[in-house]
mmCIF file of C-alpha atoms in Angstrom:
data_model
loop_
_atom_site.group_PDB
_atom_site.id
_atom_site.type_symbol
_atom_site.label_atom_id
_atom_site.label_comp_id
_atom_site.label_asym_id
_atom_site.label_seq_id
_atom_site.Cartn_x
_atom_site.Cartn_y
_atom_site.Cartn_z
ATOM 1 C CA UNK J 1 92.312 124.152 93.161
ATOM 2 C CA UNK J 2 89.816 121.787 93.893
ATOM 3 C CA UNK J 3 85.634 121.772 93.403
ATOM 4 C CA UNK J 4 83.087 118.878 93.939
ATOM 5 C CA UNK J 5 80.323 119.272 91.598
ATOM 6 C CA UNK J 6 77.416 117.597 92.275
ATOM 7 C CA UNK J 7 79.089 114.320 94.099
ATOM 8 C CA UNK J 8 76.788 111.293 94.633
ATOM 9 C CA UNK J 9 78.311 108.028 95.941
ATOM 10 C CA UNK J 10 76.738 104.744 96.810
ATOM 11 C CA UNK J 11 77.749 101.292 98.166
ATOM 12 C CA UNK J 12 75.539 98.206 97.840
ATOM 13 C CA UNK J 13 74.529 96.560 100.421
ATOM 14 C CA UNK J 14 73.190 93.622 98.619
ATOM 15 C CA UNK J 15 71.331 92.459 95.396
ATOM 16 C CA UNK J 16 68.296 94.551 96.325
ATOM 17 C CA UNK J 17 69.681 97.426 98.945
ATOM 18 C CA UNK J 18 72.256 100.293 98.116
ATOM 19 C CA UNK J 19 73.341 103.022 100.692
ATOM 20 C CA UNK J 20 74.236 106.526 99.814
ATOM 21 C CA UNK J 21 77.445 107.951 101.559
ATOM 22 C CA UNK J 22 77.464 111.344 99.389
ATOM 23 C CA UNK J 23 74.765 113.125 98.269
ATOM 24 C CA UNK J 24 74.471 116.145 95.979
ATOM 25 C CA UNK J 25 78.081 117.332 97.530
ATOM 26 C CA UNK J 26 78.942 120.993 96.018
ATOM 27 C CA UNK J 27 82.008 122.360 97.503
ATOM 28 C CA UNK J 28 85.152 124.636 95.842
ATOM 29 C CA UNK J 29 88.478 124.672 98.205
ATOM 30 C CA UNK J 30 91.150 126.997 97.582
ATOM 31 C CA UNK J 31 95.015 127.233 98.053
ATOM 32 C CA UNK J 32 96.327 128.201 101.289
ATOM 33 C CA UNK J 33 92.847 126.850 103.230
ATOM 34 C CA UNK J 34 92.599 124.710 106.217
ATOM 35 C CA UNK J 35 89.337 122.623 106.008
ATOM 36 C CA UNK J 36 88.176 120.357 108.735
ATOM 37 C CA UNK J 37 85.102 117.930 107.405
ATOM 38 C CA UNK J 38 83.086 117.521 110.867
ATOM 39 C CA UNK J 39 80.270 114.561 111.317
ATOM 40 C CA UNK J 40 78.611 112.232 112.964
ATOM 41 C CA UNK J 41 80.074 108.531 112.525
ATOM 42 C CA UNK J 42 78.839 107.391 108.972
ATOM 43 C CA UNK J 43 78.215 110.378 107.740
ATOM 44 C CA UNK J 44 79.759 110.101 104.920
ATOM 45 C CA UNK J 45 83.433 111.490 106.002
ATOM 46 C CA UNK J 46 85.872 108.860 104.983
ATOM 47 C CA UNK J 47 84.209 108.495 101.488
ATOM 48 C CA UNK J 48 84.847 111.988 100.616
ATOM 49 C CA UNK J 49 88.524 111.897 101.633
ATOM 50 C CA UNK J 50 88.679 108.967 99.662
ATOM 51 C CA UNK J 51 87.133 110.824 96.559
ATOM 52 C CA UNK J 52 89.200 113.397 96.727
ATOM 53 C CA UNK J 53 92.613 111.328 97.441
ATOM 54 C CA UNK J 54 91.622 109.461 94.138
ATOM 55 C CA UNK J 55 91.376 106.161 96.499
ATOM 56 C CA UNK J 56 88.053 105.556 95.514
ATOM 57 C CA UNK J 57 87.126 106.580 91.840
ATOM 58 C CA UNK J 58 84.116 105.272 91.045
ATOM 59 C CA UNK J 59 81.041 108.246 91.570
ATOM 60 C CA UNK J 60 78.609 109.843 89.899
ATOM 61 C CA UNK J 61 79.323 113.704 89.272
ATOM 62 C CA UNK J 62 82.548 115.944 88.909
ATOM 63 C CA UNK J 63 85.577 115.957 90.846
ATOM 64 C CA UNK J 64 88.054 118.698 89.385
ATOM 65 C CA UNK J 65 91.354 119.012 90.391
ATOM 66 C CA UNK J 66 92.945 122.102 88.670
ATOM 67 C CA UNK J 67 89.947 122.011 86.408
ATOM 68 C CA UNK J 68 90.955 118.079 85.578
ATOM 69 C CA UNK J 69 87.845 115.906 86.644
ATOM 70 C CA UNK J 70 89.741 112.881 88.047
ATOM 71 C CA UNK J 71 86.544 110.417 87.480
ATOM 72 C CA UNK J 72 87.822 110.474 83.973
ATOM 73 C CA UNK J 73 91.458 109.337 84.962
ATOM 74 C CA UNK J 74 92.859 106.246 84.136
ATOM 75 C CA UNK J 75 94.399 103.763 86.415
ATOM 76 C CA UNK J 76 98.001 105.135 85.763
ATOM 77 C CA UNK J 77 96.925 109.025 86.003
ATOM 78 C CA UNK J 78 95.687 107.971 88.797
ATOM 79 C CA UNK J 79 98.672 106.678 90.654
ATOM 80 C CA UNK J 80 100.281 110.008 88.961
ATOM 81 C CA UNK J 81 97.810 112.160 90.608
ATOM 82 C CA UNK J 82 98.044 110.345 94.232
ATOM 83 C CA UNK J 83 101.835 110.067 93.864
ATOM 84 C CA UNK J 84 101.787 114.136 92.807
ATOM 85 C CA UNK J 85 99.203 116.086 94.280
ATOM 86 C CA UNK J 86 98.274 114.420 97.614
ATOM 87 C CA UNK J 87 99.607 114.089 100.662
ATOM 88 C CA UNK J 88 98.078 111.581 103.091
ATOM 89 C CA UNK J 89 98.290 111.878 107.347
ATOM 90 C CA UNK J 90 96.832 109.008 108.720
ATOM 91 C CA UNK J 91 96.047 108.749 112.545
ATOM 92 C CA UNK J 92 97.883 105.242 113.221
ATOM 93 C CA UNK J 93 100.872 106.859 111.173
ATOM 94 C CA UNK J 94 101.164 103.796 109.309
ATOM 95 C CA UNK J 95 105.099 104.098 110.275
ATOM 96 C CA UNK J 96 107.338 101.061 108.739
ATOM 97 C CA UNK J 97 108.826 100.120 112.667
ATOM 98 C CA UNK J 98 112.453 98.568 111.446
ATOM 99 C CA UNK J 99 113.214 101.566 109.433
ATOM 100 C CA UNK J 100 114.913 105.187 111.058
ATOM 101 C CA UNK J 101 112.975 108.282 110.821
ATOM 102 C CA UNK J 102 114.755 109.550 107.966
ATOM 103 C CA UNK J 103 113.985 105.920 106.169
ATOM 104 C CA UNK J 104 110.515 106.373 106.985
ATOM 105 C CA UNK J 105 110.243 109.625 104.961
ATOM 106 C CA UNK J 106 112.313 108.961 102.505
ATOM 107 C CA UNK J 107 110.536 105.917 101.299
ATOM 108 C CA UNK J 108 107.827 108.151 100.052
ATOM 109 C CA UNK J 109 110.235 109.121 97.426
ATOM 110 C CA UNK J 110 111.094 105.472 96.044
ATOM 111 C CA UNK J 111 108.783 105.564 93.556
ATOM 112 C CA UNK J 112 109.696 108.745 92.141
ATOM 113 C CA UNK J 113 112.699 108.981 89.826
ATOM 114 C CA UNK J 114 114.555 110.570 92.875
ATOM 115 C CA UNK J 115 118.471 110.116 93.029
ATOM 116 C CA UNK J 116 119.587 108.644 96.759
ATOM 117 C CA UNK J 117 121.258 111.947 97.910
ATOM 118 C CA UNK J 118 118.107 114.379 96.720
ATOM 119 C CA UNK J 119 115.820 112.177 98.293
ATOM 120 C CA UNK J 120 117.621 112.233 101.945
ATOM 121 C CA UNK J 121 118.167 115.986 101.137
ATOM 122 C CA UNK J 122 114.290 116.727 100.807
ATOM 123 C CA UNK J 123 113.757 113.967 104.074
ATOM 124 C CA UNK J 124 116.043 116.158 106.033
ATOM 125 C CA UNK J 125 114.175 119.632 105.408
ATOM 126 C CA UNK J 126 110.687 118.029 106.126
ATOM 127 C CA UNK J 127 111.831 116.712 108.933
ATOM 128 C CA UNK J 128 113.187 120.136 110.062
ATOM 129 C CA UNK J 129 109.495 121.382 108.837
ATOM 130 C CA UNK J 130 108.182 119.535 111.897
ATOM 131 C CA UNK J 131 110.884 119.821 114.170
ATOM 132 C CA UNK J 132 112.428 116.473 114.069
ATOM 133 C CA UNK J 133 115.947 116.911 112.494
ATOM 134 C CA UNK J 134 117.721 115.876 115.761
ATOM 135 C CA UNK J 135 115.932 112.377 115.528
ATOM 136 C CA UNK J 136 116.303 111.305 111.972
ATOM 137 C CA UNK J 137 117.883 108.351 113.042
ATOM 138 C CA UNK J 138 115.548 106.735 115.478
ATOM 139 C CA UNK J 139 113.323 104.367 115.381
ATOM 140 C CA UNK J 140 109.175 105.139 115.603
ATOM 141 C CA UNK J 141 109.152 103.174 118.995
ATOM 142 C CA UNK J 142 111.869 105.546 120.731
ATOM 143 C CA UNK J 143 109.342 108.642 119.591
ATOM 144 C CA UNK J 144 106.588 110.030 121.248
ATOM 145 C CA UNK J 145 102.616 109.856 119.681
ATOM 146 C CA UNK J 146 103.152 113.075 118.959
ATOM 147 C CA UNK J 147 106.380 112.860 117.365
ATOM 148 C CA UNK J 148 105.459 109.892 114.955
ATOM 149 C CA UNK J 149 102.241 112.084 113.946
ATOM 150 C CA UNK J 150 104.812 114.835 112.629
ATOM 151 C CA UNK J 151 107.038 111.638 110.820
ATOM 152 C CA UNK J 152 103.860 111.039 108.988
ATOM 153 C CA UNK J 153 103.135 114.960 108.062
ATOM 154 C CA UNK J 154 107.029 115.100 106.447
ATOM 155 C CA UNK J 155 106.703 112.093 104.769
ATOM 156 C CA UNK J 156 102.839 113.593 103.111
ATOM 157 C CA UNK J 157 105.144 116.988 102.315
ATOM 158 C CA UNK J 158 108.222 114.813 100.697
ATOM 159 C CA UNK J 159 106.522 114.924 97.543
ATOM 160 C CA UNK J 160 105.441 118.424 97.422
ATOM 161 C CA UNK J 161 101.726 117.812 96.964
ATOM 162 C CA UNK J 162 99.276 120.804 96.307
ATOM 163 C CA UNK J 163 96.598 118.813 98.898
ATOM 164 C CA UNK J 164 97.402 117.078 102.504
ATOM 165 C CA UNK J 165 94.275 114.785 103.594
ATOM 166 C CA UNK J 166 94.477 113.972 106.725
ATOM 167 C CA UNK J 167 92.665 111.850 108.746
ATOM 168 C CA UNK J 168 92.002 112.682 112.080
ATOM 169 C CA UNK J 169 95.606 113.341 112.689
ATOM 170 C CA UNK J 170 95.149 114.210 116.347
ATOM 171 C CA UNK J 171 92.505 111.587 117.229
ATOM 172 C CA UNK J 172 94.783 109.427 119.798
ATOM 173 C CA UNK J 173 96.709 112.453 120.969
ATOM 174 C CA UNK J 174 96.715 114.214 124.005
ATOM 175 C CA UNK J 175 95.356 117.657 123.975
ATOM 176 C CA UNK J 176 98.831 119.745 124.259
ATOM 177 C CA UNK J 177 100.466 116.942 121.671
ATOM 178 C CA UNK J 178 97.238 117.500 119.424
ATOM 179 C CA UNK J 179 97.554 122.059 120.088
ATOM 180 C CA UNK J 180 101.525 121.306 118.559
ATOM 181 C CA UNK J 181 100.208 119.234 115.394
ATOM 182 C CA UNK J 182 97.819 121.457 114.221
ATOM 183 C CA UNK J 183 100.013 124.430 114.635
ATOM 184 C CA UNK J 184 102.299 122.418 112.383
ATOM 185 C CA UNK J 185 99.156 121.841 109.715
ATOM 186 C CA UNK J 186 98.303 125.714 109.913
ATOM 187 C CA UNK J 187 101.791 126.641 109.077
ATOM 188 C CA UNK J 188 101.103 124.103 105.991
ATOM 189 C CA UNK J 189 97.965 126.026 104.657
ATOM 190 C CA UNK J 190 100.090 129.477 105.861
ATOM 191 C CA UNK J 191 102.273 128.446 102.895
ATOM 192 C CA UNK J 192 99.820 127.790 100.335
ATOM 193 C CA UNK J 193 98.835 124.089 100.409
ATOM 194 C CA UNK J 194 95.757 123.098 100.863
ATOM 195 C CA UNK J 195 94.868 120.908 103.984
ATOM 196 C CA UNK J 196 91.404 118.828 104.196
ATOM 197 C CA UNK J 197 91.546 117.809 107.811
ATOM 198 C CA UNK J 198 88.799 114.625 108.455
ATOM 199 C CA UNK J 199 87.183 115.091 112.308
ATOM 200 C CA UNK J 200 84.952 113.159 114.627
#
């Protein structure tokens, strides 16, 4: 589903200094898998996510998404591709507070040519994914951490994507609310989507 094929990426610093993120990165991922990408701070872990979302397309190398190297994309296949294929988790959430939980998800659907009534449909049964039909109409501040991370994880499945990044989706949970989420991202992979998890 996805391969890196010889991935270099740099940043400069200034006019004279450049720093290299990636280096020489050769890795396949499959279907179905559950992949966390461990390191130190700096190490290069956020840049790779960002590759692979299609955030960040300028690198040297292949990046092949069912054997399509994204590098080549343009700026609309691009938004295709993220709209698509990816799913994105982030650890703050990134929840829209005046909006209801069913709001929240469906608004990952807005761009999509999506009638009203299929969209709430499809919000509904990710919601009941991650256990949250009874709350679909409160607001993120009446939820628990724990509870907004799983908002964020139906609104990354709304689109049926083939790949959920997520970025350290348990980092400012407690350890039983962090045990719950990944069982919920492991019954993701269980049914066939692959799931790059970024960890500290």
């Amino acid at each position: 589903l996805l391969e890196l094929k010889n991935i270099n990426k740099s940043y400069k610093v200034n006019e004279k200094q450049t720093f290299q993120a990636l280096k020489d990165i050769n890795v396949s991922f499959e279907k179905g898998e559950l992949v966390s990408i461990i390191g130190e701070s700096g190490s290069g872990k956020s840049t790779m996510m960002n590759l692979i979302g299609g955030l960040d397309s300028k690198f040297d190398g292949e990046l092949l998404v069912a054997g399509k190297n994204i590098g080549g994309f343009s700026e609309k296949q691009l938004d295709a591709y993220r709209k698509d294929k990816i799913g994105f988790v982030f650890q703050s959430c990134n929840l829209i507070s005046h909006l209801s939980i069913l709001e929240n998800v469906t608004i990952a659907l807005t761009l999509s040519n999506v009638g009203k009534e299929e969209r709430t449909l499809r919000a509904k049964q990710a919601l009941a994914q991650v256990g949250l039909e009874k709350h679909i109409h409160k607001k993120p501040n009446q939820l628990s951490g724990g509870q907004r991370q799983r908002v964020a994880i139906a609104r990354a499945l709304i689109n049926e994507p083939e790949i959920i990044l997520a970025d350290e989706p348990t980092g400012a949970l407690d350890s039983e609310t962090t045990e719950q989420v990944l069982n919920i991202i492991k019954e993701i992979a269980s049914k066939g989507k692959l799931v790059i998890n970024r960890r500290d």
